[in-house]
Amino acid sequence: MGFPLAMDLHFDCTQCGRCCHDLRLTLSVDEARTWAGRGHQVDLLAEGWPWPDNGDPNDALIQWRKATSFEVQVGDVPFRINLRLVARHIGPCPHLLPDMRCGNYDERPRICRIYPLESRPFEAASPAGRKCPPEAWRNDLPLLQRDGVPASGEAQALLSAHRQAMIDDVALKARLASALGFADTAFAGEGMAVCEIAPPALLTALEEAELGLWDATQHWTIVTNRQSTAKMLADLDCPARLVSAGSAFLPTFADEH
Ligand code: SF4
Ligand code: SF4
């Protein structure tokens, strides 16, 4: 069954707990510090877009990408890199209680409060893209989204705060990558390069980045699991490395070697 994107959605959580399993939760820097401070795993993900000019000022998606990324030169090619801090858990979230309630309810990250709404701008929530069971979407339940827009002011405020953090954290995350010695990025749309960080190492690197002990200057390399992309980048004198799907590279496409 398909669902139109811009639509009214009614919803109530059934507390099935599915959304608290096997996830990468996008966190702000402050949330990542708290998460790692409790000993839980946080990864840093990287994706880069070739950025030959300043981007169309009338294209809101391009301007959002620009606001949430920083400029680098990869060989002869200008790129913008987006870094995402994510809480990663395989299986249940470390805060999930046996009865599927959240054991961290009052301090859960914003992204948990936003779900099942869509955290990314220019996209609306859709039941097809969520883990919630069909009975959570009955039309007699409270209104969640009207014509593609969150129905409550509280949800809109949460989304605004989440997106603003993605903008405000850009410079600090760039310095954090330097502190971690992480300088691999996936090519736009092909997946994400991954830096897995032990919680104590993340806390130390964050502290050093905040103290300004590192700047954002690094020699970035594009990692790709597609031979055709690696060749195209090599032809442009853009440093690139062919990799395979795995813990250090989350692919959009199957390996093409
Ligand atoms: S913090 Fe709570 S709501 Fe968020 S994934 Fe973990 S258990 Fe679920
Ligand atoms: S998957 Fe949906 S219905 Fe189930 S606990 Fe998460 S938000 Fe609630």
mmCIF file of C-alpha atoms and ligand atoms in Angstrom, residues 19-20 23 25 35 89 93 95-96 101-104 108-109 112, ligand 1:
data_model
loop_
_atom_site.group_PDB
_atom_site.id
_atom_site.type_symbol
_atom_site.label_atom_id
_atom_site.label_comp_id
_atom_site.label_asym_id
_atom_site.label_seq_id
_atom_site.Cartn_x
_atom_site.Cartn_y
_atom_site.Cartn_z
ATOM 1 C CA CYS A 19 11.694 2.072 16.757
ATOM 2 C CA CYS A 20 14.110 1.485 19.659
ATOM 3 C CA LEU A 23 19.036 2.225 14.904
ATOM 4 C CA LEU A 25 19.894 8.058 15.994
ATOM 5 C CA TRP A 35 25.102 9.506 25.250
ATOM 6 C CA HIS A 89 22.748 0.237 18.759
ATOM 7 C CA CYS A 93 18.636 0.574 22.684
ATOM 8 C CA HIS A 95 17.763 2.495 27.532
ATOM 9 C CA LEU A 96 14.900 0.231 26.446
ATOM 10 C CA ARG A 101 9.125 1.675 27.752
ATOM 11 C CA CYS A 102 12.026 4.114 27.500
ATOM 12 C CA GLY A 103 14.217 4.091 30.613
ATOM 13 C CA ASN A 104 15.595 7.474 29.587
ATOM 14 C CA ARG A 108 15.852 10.942 25.514
ATOM 15 C CA PRO A 109 17.345 12.623 22.441
ATOM 16 C CA CYS A 112 13.313 10.030 19.717
HETATM 17 S S1 SF4 B 1 16.443 6.648 24.202
HETATM 18 FE FE1 SF4 B 1 14.461 5.759 24.698
HETATM 19 S S2 SF4 B 1 13.112 6.398 23.000
HETATM 20 FE FE2 SF4 B 1 15.233 6.672 22.307
HETATM 21 S S3 SF4 B 1 15.767 4.757 21.232
HETATM 22 FE FE3 SF4 B 1 16.411 4.552 23.385
HETATM 23 S S4 SF4 B 1 14.702 3.539 24.424
HETATM 24 FE FE4 SF4 B 1 13.943 4.348 22.483
#
